[in-house]
Amino acid sequence: MSFISYLINGLSLGSVYAIIALGYTMVYGIAKMLNFAHGDIIMIGGYVVFLATSSAGMPPLLAVLLSVIVCTVLGVTIERIAYKPLREAPSLAVLITAIGVSYLLQNVALLLFGANPKSFTSVVPFSGLSLAGGNLNISGEAIVTILSGIVIMVGLSVFIKRTKAGQAMLAVSEDKGAAQLMGINVNGTIGLTFAIGSALAAIAGALLCSAYPTLNPYTGSMPGIKAFVAAVFGGIGSIPGAMIGGILLGVIEILSKAYISSQLSDAIVFSVLIIVLLVKPTGIMGKKINEKV
């Protein structure tokens, strides 16, 4: 039963990574940039939920909804102020700007909330399930996180394939210039992508802090990096790839902690990424792009 318990925990953690990775992969697929501030938006989302529940006495569901709204506005604002002026700039300039925005958010959080960790109250309203005569316990956080990951991936896939805005995203990801000539608002489409990614970061922040109930200004840093690894692992730019990459990464991490070493688990995760990229450089579900010269 212990293996099944570890596997469920891995699926839960992997679902959080997958939700974060979906934001990474959408922004990269459409804007062709890596938003390294994405992990810190998770942290901001966590603080919004924390303040809304502990200080304002808001119900958890409403607190998560408020967090989604705040993070969506924050993500769009960051894109307009920091990234939009660099639309035609070299990729290195955009990367450095993204790292700068990340440090800015961390230091603003330090000034506002301090460095001391906060005790986070779970937003999940039930404790979980007990199966096999009490030998297998599944936490409510694990159930909600796994179901949320599935619903979000399916919802995003339907949105991309069935809606006009989703089709515009696909067009912009293929060729910005041609999409603009066809009457698509490229800047608006990229802004919508940041809005969706930031909303997902808020949800991931609430789920992550519910499962691991401590919150500090650096809460989103390592999960953000691991989610980026998951996006690359699955094939960056692919929504199913981000989901698969996140799930696999979470399972590998939890099983490594359980059966090998908790201190080496991160090294094992990154080693697996290196091996996968050596075998398949585009990731598990990434497509090889042939460029004409």
PDB file of C-alpha atoms in Angstrom:
ATOM      1  CA  MET A   1       0.000   0.000   0.000  1.00  0.00           C
ATOM      2  CA  SER A   2       2.899   2.351   0.639  1.00  0.00           C
ATOM      3  CA  PHE A   3       3.854   2.321  -3.054  1.00  0.00           C
ATOM      4  CA  ILE A   4       0.286   3.245  -4.058  1.00  0.00           C
ATOM      5  CA  SER A   5       0.307   6.028  -1.473  1.00  0.00           C
ATOM      6  CA  TYR A   6       3.605   7.380  -2.850  1.00  0.00           C
ATOM      7  CA  LEU A   7       2.233   7.108  -6.385  1.00  0.00           C
ATOM      8  CA  ILE A   8      -0.879   9.120  -5.491  1.00  0.00           C
ATOM      9  CA  ASN A   9       1.277  11.776  -3.819  1.00  0.00           C
ATOM     10  CA  GLY A  10       3.424  11.850  -6.946  1.00  0.00           C
ATOM     11  CA  LEU A  11       0.361  12.303  -9.140  1.00  0.00           C
ATOM     12  CA  SER A  12      -0.809  15.127  -6.886  1.00  0.00           C
ATOM     13  CA  LEU A  13       2.534  16.951  -6.945  1.00  0.00           C
ATOM     14  CA  GLY A  14       2.844  16.262 -10.659  1.00  0.00           C
ATOM     15  CA  SER A  15      -0.572  17.787 -11.265  1.00  0.00           C
ATOM     16  CA  VAL A  16       0.606  21.022  -9.607  1.00  0.00           C
ATOM     17  CA  TYR A  17       3.719  21.019 -11.798  1.00  0.00           C
ATOM     18  CA  ALA A  18       1.525  20.335 -14.818  1.00  0.00           C
ATOM     19  CA  ILE A  19      -0.816  23.267 -14.094  1.00  0.00           C
ATOM     20  CA  ILE A  20       2.191  25.594 -13.751  1.00  0.00           C
ATOM     21  CA  ALA A  21       3.848  24.080 -16.833  1.00  0.00           C
ATOM     22  CA  LEU A  22       0.724  24.759 -18.894  1.00  0.00           C
ATOM     23  CA  GLY A  23       1.293  28.470 -18.294  1.00  0.00           C
ATOM     24  CA  TYR A  24       4.940  28.176 -19.347  1.00  0.00           C
ATOM     25  CA  THR A  25       4.187  26.173 -22.450  1.00  0.00           C
ATOM     26  CA  MET A  26       1.343  28.452 -23.623  1.00  0.00           C
ATOM     27  CA  VAL A  27       3.450  31.603 -23.279  1.00  0.00           C
ATOM     28  CA  TYR A  28       6.418  30.004 -25.017  1.00  0.00           C
ATOM     29  CA  GLY A  29       4.303  28.451 -27.752  1.00  0.00           C
ATOM     30  CA  ILE A  30       2.617  31.747 -28.617  1.00  0.00           C
ATOM     31  CA  ALA A  31       4.984  34.559 -27.563  1.00  0.00           C
ATOM     32  CA  LYS A  32       8.189  32.490 -28.011  1.00  0.00           C
ATOM     33  CA  MET A  33       9.560  33.667 -24.655  1.00  0.00           C
ATOM     34  CA  LEU A  34      10.289  32.104 -21.274  1.00  0.00           C
ATOM     35  CA  ASN A  35       8.453  33.928 -18.501  1.00  0.00           C
ATOM     36  CA  PHE A  36      10.654  33.106 -15.509  1.00  0.00           C
ATOM     37  CA  ALA A  37       8.480  35.365 -13.335  1.00  0.00           C
ATOM     38  CA  HIS A  38       5.730  32.752 -13.664  1.00  0.00           C
ATOM     39  CA  GLY A  39       6.835  30.946 -10.499  1.00  0.00           C
ATOM     40  CA  ASP A  40       6.603  34.159  -8.470  1.00  0.00           C
ATOM     41  CA  ILE A  41       3.037  34.753  -9.621  1.00  0.00           C
ATOM     42  CA  ILE A  42       2.309  31.430  -7.869  1.00  0.00           C
ATOM     43  CA  MET A  43       3.700  32.956  -4.685  1.00  0.00           C
ATOM     44  CA  ILE A  44       1.600  36.112  -5.095  1.00  0.00           C
ATOM     45  CA  GLY A  45      -1.477  33.949  -5.601  1.00  0.00           C
ATOM     46  CA  GLY A  46      -0.689  32.081  -2.395  1.00  0.00           C
ATOM     47  CA  TYR A  47      -0.380  35.314  -0.418  1.00  0.00           C
ATOM     48  CA  VAL A  48      -3.683  36.624  -1.803  1.00  0.00           C
ATOM     49  CA  VAL A  49      -5.465  33.452  -0.639  1.00  0.00           C
ATOM     50  CA  PHE A  50      -3.666  33.604   2.735  1.00  0.00           C
ATOM     51  CA  LEU A  51      -4.658  37.230   3.392  1.00  0.00           C
ATOM     52  CA  ALA A  52      -8.212  36.722   2.116  1.00  0.00           C
ATOM     53  CA  THR A  53      -8.856  33.729   4.404  1.00  0.00           C
ATOM     54  CA  SER A  54      -6.881  34.722   7.504  1.00  0.00           C
ATOM     55  CA  SER A  55      -7.373  38.505   7.612  1.00  0.00           C
ATOM     56  CA  ALA A  56     -10.628  39.075   5.727  1.00  0.00           C
ATOM     57  CA  GLY A  57     -12.324  35.818   6.781  1.00  0.00           C
ATOM     58  CA  MET A  58     -13.282  35.068   3.185  1.00  0.00           C
ATOM     59  CA  PRO A  59     -14.490  31.529   2.297  1.00  0.00           C
ATOM     60  CA  PRO A  60     -11.714  29.470   0.620  1.00  0.00           C
ATOM     61  CA  LEU A  61     -13.454  29.234  -2.756  1.00  0.00           C
ATOM     62  CA  LEU A  62     -13.982  33.001  -2.949  1.00  0.00           C
ATOM     63  CA  ALA A  63     -10.378  33.531  -1.819  1.00  0.00           C
ATOM     64  CA  VAL A  64      -9.123  31.366  -4.689  1.00  0.00           C
ATOM     65  CA  LEU A  65     -11.362  33.266  -7.113  1.00  0.00           C
ATOM     66  CA  LEU A  66      -9.960  36.578  -5.836  1.00  0.00           C
ATOM     67  CA  SER A  67      -6.436  35.185  -6.246  1.00  0.00           C
ATOM     68  CA  VAL A  68      -7.202  34.232  -9.857  1.00  0.00           C
ATOM     69  CA  ILE A  69      -8.445  37.765 -10.581  1.00  0.00           C
ATOM     70  CA  VAL A  70      -5.439  39.447  -8.918  1.00  0.00           C
ATOM     71  CA  CYS A  71      -2.893  37.183 -10.648  1.00  0.00           C
ATOM     72  CA  THR A  72      -4.612  37.598 -14.021  1.00  0.00           C
ATOM     73  CA  VAL A  73      -4.412  41.388 -13.735  1.00  0.00           C
ATOM     74  CA  LEU A  74      -0.807  41.120 -12.528  1.00  0.00           C
ATOM     75  CA  GLY A  75       0.190  38.842 -15.414  1.00  0.00           C
ATOM     76  CA  VAL A  76      -1.371  41.115 -18.038  1.00  0.00           C
ATOM     77  CA  THR A  77       0.233  44.185 -16.417  1.00  0.00           C
ATOM     78  CA  ILE A  78       3.668  42.563 -16.423  1.00  0.00           C
ATOM     79  CA  GLU A  79       3.264  41.615 -20.077  1.00  0.00           C
ATOM     80  CA  ARG A  80       2.211  45.145 -21.062  1.00  0.00           C
ATOM     81  CA  ILE A  81       4.921  46.969 -19.089  1.00  0.00           C
ATOM     82  CA  ALA A  82       7.910  44.606 -19.195  1.00  0.00           C
ATOM     83  CA  TYR A  83       7.530  42.331 -22.224  1.00  0.00           C
ATOM     84  CA  LYS A  84       5.483  44.129 -24.866  1.00  0.00           C
ATOM     85  CA  PRO A  85       8.167  46.835 -25.486  1.00  0.00           C
ATOM     86  CA  LEU A  86      10.654  44.002 -26.124  1.00  0.00           C
ATOM     87  CA  ARG A  87       8.517  42.210 -28.714  1.00  0.00           C
ATOM     88  CA  GLU A  88      11.169  42.627 -31.435  1.00  0.00           C
ATOM     89  CA  ALA A  89      14.174  42.573 -29.092  1.00  0.00           C
ATOM     90  CA  PRO A  90      16.711  39.710 -28.962  1.00  0.00           C
ATOM     91  CA  SER A  91      15.613  36.735 -26.869  1.00  0.00           C
ATOM     92  CA  LEU A  92      18.448  37.351 -24.380  1.00  0.00           C
ATOM     93  CA  ALA A  93      17.040  40.793 -23.522  1.00  0.00           C
ATOM     94  CA  VAL A  94      13.608  39.288 -22.876  1.00  0.00           C
ATOM     95  CA  LEU A  95      15.126  36.523 -20.733  1.00  0.00           C
ATOM     96  CA  ILE A  96      17.058  39.006 -18.585  1.00  0.00           C
ATOM     97  CA  THR A  97      13.914  41.121 -18.195  1.00  0.00           C
ATOM     98  CA  ALA A  98      11.942  38.069 -17.064  1.00  0.00           C
ATOM     99  CA  ILE A  99      14.577  37.272 -14.425  1.00  0.00           C
ATOM    100  CA  GLY A 100      14.473  40.913 -13.303  1.00  0.00           C
ATOM    101  CA  VAL A 101      10.672  40.808 -12.938  1.00  0.00           C
ATOM    102  CA  SER A 102      11.034  37.607 -10.909  1.00  0.00           C
ATOM    103  CA  TYR A 103      13.440  39.242  -8.439  1.00  0.00           C
ATOM    104  CA  LEU A 104      11.232  42.332  -8.297  1.00  0.00           C
ATOM    105  CA  LEU A 105       8.187  40.286  -7.247  1.00  0.00           C
ATOM    106  CA  GLN A 106      10.211  38.380  -4.647  1.00  0.00           C
ATOM    107  CA  ASN A 107      11.593  41.566  -3.081  1.00  0.00           C
ATOM    108  CA  VAL A 108       8.210  43.316  -3.095  1.00  0.00           C
ATOM    109  CA  ALA A 109       6.806  40.280  -1.257  1.00  0.00           C
ATOM    110  CA  LEU A 110       9.696  40.470   1.229  1.00  0.00           C
ATOM    111  CA  LEU A 111       8.926  44.134   1.936  1.00  0.00           C
ATOM    112  CA  LEU A 112       5.179  43.575   2.258  1.00  0.00           C
ATOM    113  CA  PHE A 113       5.019  40.240   4.083  1.00  0.00           C
ATOM    114  CA  GLY A 114       8.475  39.717   5.594  1.00  0.00           C
ATOM    115  CA  ALA A 115      10.755  36.697   5.331  1.00  0.00           C
ATOM    116  CA  ASN A 116       9.103  34.610   8.041  1.00  0.00           C
ATOM    117  CA  PRO A 117       7.074  31.675   6.675  1.00  0.00           C
ATOM    118  CA  LYS A 118       3.305  31.903   7.034  1.00  0.00           C
ATOM    119  CA  SER A 119       1.164  28.956   8.054  1.00  0.00           C
ATOM    120  CA  PHE A 120      -1.251  28.355   5.186  1.00  0.00           C
ATOM    121  CA  THR A 121      -4.730  26.943   5.777  1.00  0.00           C
ATOM    122  CA  SER A 122      -5.854  24.444   3.154  1.00  0.00           C
ATOM    123  CA  VAL A 123      -8.550  25.604   0.748  1.00  0.00           C
ATOM    124  CA  VAL A 124      -9.820  22.025   0.331  1.00  0.00           C
ATOM    125  CA  PRO A 125     -13.006  21.592   2.395  1.00  0.00           C
ATOM    126  CA  PHE A 126     -12.730  17.852   3.128  1.00  0.00           C
ATOM    127  CA  SER A 127     -10.036  15.675   4.694  1.00  0.00           C
ATOM    128  CA  GLY A 128      -9.939  12.875   2.115  1.00  0.00           C
ATOM    129  CA  LEU A 129     -10.665   9.190   1.778  1.00  0.00           C
ATOM    130  CA  SER A 130      -9.617   6.126   3.739  1.00  0.00           C
ATOM    131  CA  LEU A 131      -9.501   2.891   1.728  1.00  0.00           C
ATOM    132  CA  ALA A 132      -8.449  -0.734   2.239  1.00  0.00           C
ATOM    133  CA  GLY A 133      -9.459  -0.786   5.877  1.00  0.00           C
ATOM    134  CA  GLY A 134      -7.529   2.350   6.698  1.00  0.00           C
ATOM    135  CA  ASN A 135      -4.294   1.139   5.091  1.00  0.00           C
ATOM    136  CA  LEU A 136      -4.547   3.632   2.242  1.00  0.00           C
ATOM    137  CA  ASN A 137      -5.329   7.258   3.003  1.00  0.00           C
ATOM    138  CA  ILE A 138      -5.800   9.766   0.184  1.00  0.00           C
ATOM    139  CA  SER A 139      -5.805  13.386   1.253  1.00  0.00           C
ATOM    140  CA  GLY A 140      -8.451  15.804   0.053  1.00  0.00           C
ATOM    141  CA  GLU A 141      -5.691  17.995  -1.377  1.00  0.00           C
ATOM    142  CA  ALA A 142      -4.432  15.119  -3.539  1.00  0.00           C
ATOM    143  CA  ILE A 143      -7.928  14.355  -4.877  1.00  0.00           C
ATOM    144  CA  VAL A 144      -8.741  17.986  -5.683  1.00  0.00           C
ATOM    145  CA  THR A 145      -5.314  18.637  -7.233  1.00  0.00           C
ATOM    146  CA  ILE A 146      -5.436  15.619  -9.551  1.00  0.00           C
ATOM    147  CA  LEU A 147      -9.012  16.363 -10.638  1.00  0.00           C
ATOM    148  CA  SER A 148      -8.152  20.044 -11.157  1.00  0.00           C
ATOM    149  CA  GLY A 149      -5.215  19.133 -13.379  1.00  0.00           C
ATOM    150  CA  ILE A 150      -7.388  16.884 -15.558  1.00  0.00           C
ATOM    151  CA  VAL A 151     -10.220  19.432 -15.835  1.00  0.00           C
ATOM    152  CA  ILE A 152      -7.819  22.279 -16.667  1.00  0.00           C
ATOM    153  CA  MET A 153      -6.007  20.309 -19.371  1.00  0.00           C
ATOM    154  CA  VAL A 154      -9.260  19.184 -21.001  1.00  0.00           C
ATOM    155  CA  GLY A 155     -10.724  22.681 -20.747  1.00  0.00           C
ATOM    156  CA  LEU A 156      -7.634  24.280 -22.302  1.00  0.00           C
ATOM    157  CA  SER A 157      -7.551  21.741 -25.119  1.00  0.00           C
ATOM    158  CA  VAL A 158     -11.228  22.393 -25.932  1.00  0.00           C
ATOM    159  CA  PHE A 159     -10.668  26.162 -25.701  1.00  0.00           C
ATOM    160  CA  ILE A 160      -7.719  26.053 -28.111  1.00  0.00           C
ATOM    161  CA  LYS A 161      -9.449  23.799 -30.637  1.00  0.00           C
ATOM    162  CA  ARG A 162     -13.058  25.029 -30.517  1.00  0.00           C
ATOM    163  CA  THR A 163     -13.000  28.796 -29.869  1.00  0.00           C
ATOM    164  CA  LYS A 164     -12.097  31.726 -32.075  1.00  0.00           C
ATOM    165  CA  ALA A 165      -9.612  33.034 -29.502  1.00  0.00           C
ATOM    166  CA  GLY A 166      -8.000  29.592 -29.326  1.00  0.00           C
ATOM    167  CA  GLN A 167      -7.659  29.434 -33.083  1.00  0.00           C
ATOM    168  CA  ALA A 168      -6.090  32.905 -33.000  1.00  0.00           C
ATOM    169  CA  MET A 169      -3.538  31.588 -30.487  1.00  0.00           C
ATOM    170  CA  LEU A 170      -2.677  28.708 -32.811  1.00  0.00           C
ATOM    171  CA  ALA A 171      -2.273  31.129 -35.722  1.00  0.00           C
ATOM    172  CA  VAL A 172      -0.012  33.470 -33.740  1.00  0.00           C
ATOM    173  CA  SER A 173       2.094  30.532 -32.544  1.00  0.00           C
ATOM    174  CA  GLU A 174       2.646  29.461 -36.168  1.00  0.00           C
ATOM    175  CA  ASP A 175       3.420  32.868 -37.686  1.00  0.00           C
ATOM    176  CA  LYS A 176       2.832  36.238 -36.006  1.00  0.00           C
ATOM    177  CA  GLY A 177       3.258  38.222 -39.213  1.00  0.00           C
ATOM    178  CA  ALA A 178       0.821  36.123 -41.242  1.00  0.00           C
ATOM    179  CA  ALA A 179      -1.669  36.133 -38.360  1.00  0.00           C
ATOM    180  CA  GLN A 180      -1.563  39.931 -38.226  1.00  0.00           C
ATOM    181  CA  LEU A 181      -2.136  40.139 -41.981  1.00  0.00           C
ATOM    182  CA  MET A 182      -5.227  37.971 -41.503  1.00  0.00           C
ATOM    183  CA  GLY A 183      -6.659  40.525 -39.065  1.00  0.00           C
ATOM    184  CA  ILE A 184      -5.726  38.827 -35.784  1.00  0.00           C
ATOM    185  CA  ASN A 185      -4.837  41.135 -32.902  1.00  0.00           C
ATOM    186  CA  VAL A 186      -1.428  39.673 -32.037  1.00  0.00           C
ATOM    187  CA  ASN A 187      -0.851  41.842 -28.952  1.00  0.00           C
ATOM    188  CA  GLY A 188      -4.321  41.046 -27.622  1.00  0.00           C
ATOM    189  CA  THR A 189      -3.786  37.337 -28.209  1.00  0.00           C
ATOM    190  CA  ILE A 190      -0.461  37.356 -26.364  1.00  0.00           C
ATOM    191  CA  GLY A 191      -2.075  39.329 -23.526  1.00  0.00           C
ATOM    192  CA  LEU A 192      -4.860  36.722 -23.303  1.00  0.00           C
ATOM    193  CA  THR A 193      -2.223  33.998 -23.119  1.00  0.00           C
ATOM    194  CA  PHE A 194      -0.534  35.724 -20.181  1.00  0.00           C
ATOM    195  CA  ALA A 195      -3.921  36.169 -18.507  1.00  0.00           C
ATOM    196  CA  ILE A 196      -4.721  32.444 -18.774  1.00  0.00           C
ATOM    197  CA  GLY A 197      -1.231  31.424 -17.653  1.00  0.00           C
ATOM    198  CA  SER A 198      -1.363  33.736 -14.626  1.00  0.00           C
ATOM    199  CA  ALA A 199      -4.833  32.491 -13.663  1.00  0.00           C
ATOM    200  CA  LEU A 200      -3.495  28.926 -13.743  1.00  0.00           C
ATOM    201  CA  ALA A 201      -0.540  30.043 -11.589  1.00  0.00           C
ATOM    202  CA  ALA A 202      -2.979  31.360  -8.965  1.00  0.00           C
ATOM    203  CA  ILE A 203      -4.813  28.017  -8.872  1.00  0.00           C
ATOM    204  CA  ALA A 204      -1.504  26.148  -8.658  1.00  0.00           C
ATOM    205  CA  GLY A 205      -0.376  28.409  -5.810  1.00  0.00           C
ATOM    206  CA  ALA A 206      -3.508  27.670  -3.774  1.00  0.00           C
ATOM    207  CA  LEU A 207      -3.196  23.906  -4.377  1.00  0.00           C
ATOM    208  CA  LEU A 208       0.558  23.817  -3.703  1.00  0.00           C
ATOM    209  CA  CYS A 209       0.267  25.734  -0.433  1.00  0.00           C
ATOM    210  CA  SER A 210      -2.680  23.569   0.626  1.00  0.00           C
ATOM    211  CA  ALA A 211      -0.610  20.400   0.165  1.00  0.00           C
ATOM    212  CA  TYR A 212       2.580  21.917   1.648  1.00  0.00           C
ATOM    213  CA  PRO A 213       1.161  24.490   4.103  1.00  0.00           C
ATOM    214  CA  THR A 214       3.970  27.023   4.385  1.00  0.00           C
ATOM    215  CA  LEU A 215       4.266  30.258   2.451  1.00  0.00           C
ATOM    216  CA  ASN A 216       7.206  32.637   2.006  1.00  0.00           C
ATOM    217  CA  PRO A 217       8.448  35.013  -0.741  1.00  0.00           C
ATOM    218  CA  TYR A 218      10.435  32.176  -2.360  1.00  0.00           C
ATOM    219  CA  THR A 219       7.635  29.602  -2.358  1.00  0.00           C
ATOM    220  CA  GLY A 220       7.206  29.711  -6.143  1.00  0.00           C
ATOM    221  CA  SER A 221      10.880  29.652  -7.137  1.00  0.00           C
ATOM    222  CA  MET A 222      11.695  25.929  -7.125  1.00  0.00           C
ATOM    223  CA  PRO A 223       8.216  24.742  -8.224  1.00  0.00           C
ATOM    224  CA  GLY A 224       8.464  27.265 -11.073  1.00  0.00           C
ATOM    225  CA  ILE A 225      11.821  25.878 -12.176  1.00  0.00           C
ATOM    226  CA  LYS A 226      10.579  22.298 -11.920  1.00  0.00           C
ATOM    227  CA  ALA A 227       7.445  23.175 -13.877  1.00  0.00           C
ATOM    228  CA  PHE A 228       9.640  24.656 -16.587  1.00  0.00           C
ATOM    229  CA  VAL A 229      11.595  21.400 -16.574  1.00  0.00           C
ATOM    230  CA  ALA A 230       8.263  19.542 -16.888  1.00  0.00           C
ATOM    231  CA  ALA A 231       7.289  21.709 -19.878  1.00  0.00           C
ATOM    232  CA  VAL A 232      10.611  20.970 -21.606  1.00  0.00           C
ATOM    233  CA  PHE A 233      10.371  17.303 -20.570  1.00  0.00           C
ATOM    234  CA  GLY A 234       6.948  16.912 -22.172  1.00  0.00           C
ATOM    235  CA  GLY A 235       7.748  19.079 -25.206  1.00  0.00           C
ATOM    236  CA  ILE A 236       7.466  22.817 -24.648  1.00  0.00           C
ATOM    237  CA  GLY A 237       4.634  24.311 -26.664  1.00  0.00           C
ATOM    238  CA  SER A 238       2.479  21.182 -26.281  1.00  0.00           C
ATOM    239  CA  ILE A 239      -0.442  21.264 -23.811  1.00  0.00           C
ATOM    240  CA  PRO A 240      -0.692  17.448 -23.450  1.00  0.00           C
ATOM    241  CA  GLY A 241       3.114  17.369 -23.255  1.00  0.00           C
ATOM    242  CA  ALA A 242       3.120  19.817 -20.328  1.00  0.00           C
ATOM    243  CA  MET A 243       0.560  17.664 -18.514  1.00  0.00           C
ATOM    244  CA  ILE A 244       2.471  14.427 -19.120  1.00  0.00           C
ATOM    245  CA  GLY A 245       5.796  16.054 -18.238  1.00  0.00           C
ATOM    246  CA  GLY A 246       4.415  17.453 -14.987  1.00  0.00           C
ATOM    247  CA  ILE A 247       2.863  14.146 -13.910  1.00  0.00           C
ATOM    248  CA  LEU A 248       6.024  12.171 -14.692  1.00  0.00           C
ATOM    249  CA  LEU A 249       8.204  14.719 -12.914  1.00  0.00           C
ATOM    250  CA  GLY A 250       6.053  14.609  -9.771  1.00  0.00           C
ATOM    251  CA  VAL A 251       5.996  10.814  -9.675  1.00  0.00           C
ATOM    252  CA  ILE A 252       9.770  10.587 -10.225  1.00  0.00           C
ATOM    253  CA  GLU A 253      10.415  13.135  -7.471  1.00  0.00           C
ATOM    254  CA  ILE A 254       8.198  11.455  -4.851  1.00  0.00           C
ATOM    255  CA  LEU A 255       9.431   7.925  -5.635  1.00  0.00           C
ATOM    256  CA  SER A 256      13.041   9.153  -5.548  1.00  0.00           C
ATOM    257  CA  LYS A 257      12.470  10.678  -2.110  1.00  0.00           C
ATOM    258  CA  ALA A 258      10.798   7.493  -0.861  1.00  0.00           C
ATOM    259  CA  TYR A 259      13.132   4.827  -2.231  1.00  0.00           C
ATOM    260  CA  ILE A 260      16.473   6.501  -2.966  1.00  0.00           C
ATOM    261  CA  SER A 261      17.217   9.741  -1.109  1.00  0.00           C
ATOM    262  CA  SER A 262      15.261  12.883  -0.266  1.00  0.00           C
ATOM    263  CA  GLN A 263      18.486  14.888  -0.675  1.00  0.00           C
ATOM    264  CA  LEU A 264      19.177  13.493  -4.152  1.00  0.00           C
ATOM    265  CA  SER A 265      15.605  13.677  -5.480  1.00  0.00           C
ATOM    266  CA  ASP A 266      16.098  17.017  -7.250  1.00  0.00           C
ATOM    267  CA  ALA A 267      19.346  15.805  -8.832  1.00  0.00           C
ATOM    268  CA  ILE A 268      17.556  12.672 -10.060  1.00  0.00           C
ATOM    269  CA  VAL A 269      14.731  14.766 -11.562  1.00  0.00           C
ATOM    270  CA  PHE A 270      17.138  16.978 -13.516  1.00  0.00           C
ATOM    271  CA  SER A 271      19.221  13.958 -14.546  1.00  0.00           C
ATOM    272  CA  VAL A 272      16.126  12.316 -16.047  1.00  0.00           C
ATOM    273  CA  LEU A 273      15.481  15.524 -17.998  1.00  0.00           C
ATOM    274  CA  ILE A 274      19.015  15.468 -19.411  1.00  0.00           C
ATOM    275  CA  ILE A 275      18.668  11.827 -20.445  1.00  0.00           C
ATOM    276  CA  VAL A 276      15.297  12.446 -22.135  1.00  0.00           C
ATOM    277  CA  LEU A 277      16.630  15.464 -24.034  1.00  0.00           C
ATOM    278  CA  LEU A 278      19.693  13.504 -25.170  1.00  0.00           C
ATOM    279  CA  VAL A 279      17.414  10.811 -26.580  1.00  0.00           C
ATOM    280  CA  LYS A 280      14.633  13.136 -27.836  1.00  0.00           C
ATOM    281  CA  PRO A 281      15.717  16.805 -27.874  1.00  0.00           C
ATOM    282  CA  THR A 282      12.188  18.090 -28.537  1.00  0.00           C
ATOM    283  CA  GLY A 283      10.766  16.374 -25.448  1.00  0.00           C
ATOM    284  CA  ILE A 284       8.284  13.525 -25.184  1.00  0.00           C
ATOM    285  CA  MET A 285       5.526  15.102 -27.302  1.00  0.00           C
ATOM    286  CA  GLY A 286       7.474  17.865 -29.008  1.00  0.00           C
ATOM    287  CA  LYS A 287       7.532  17.990 -32.801  1.00  0.00           C
ATOM    288  CA  LYS A 288      10.663  18.393 -34.831  1.00  0.00           C
ATOM    289  CA  ILE A 289      10.575  21.572 -36.893  1.00  0.00           C
ATOM    290  CA  ASN A 290      12.481  21.605 -40.175  1.00  0.00           C
ATOM    291  CA  GLU A 291      13.757  25.067 -41.058  1.00  0.00           C
ATOM    292  CA  LYS A 292      14.506  26.017 -44.642  1.00  0.00           C
ATOM    293  CA  VAL A 293      17.743  27.871 -45.248  1.00  0.00           C
TER     294      VAL A 293
END
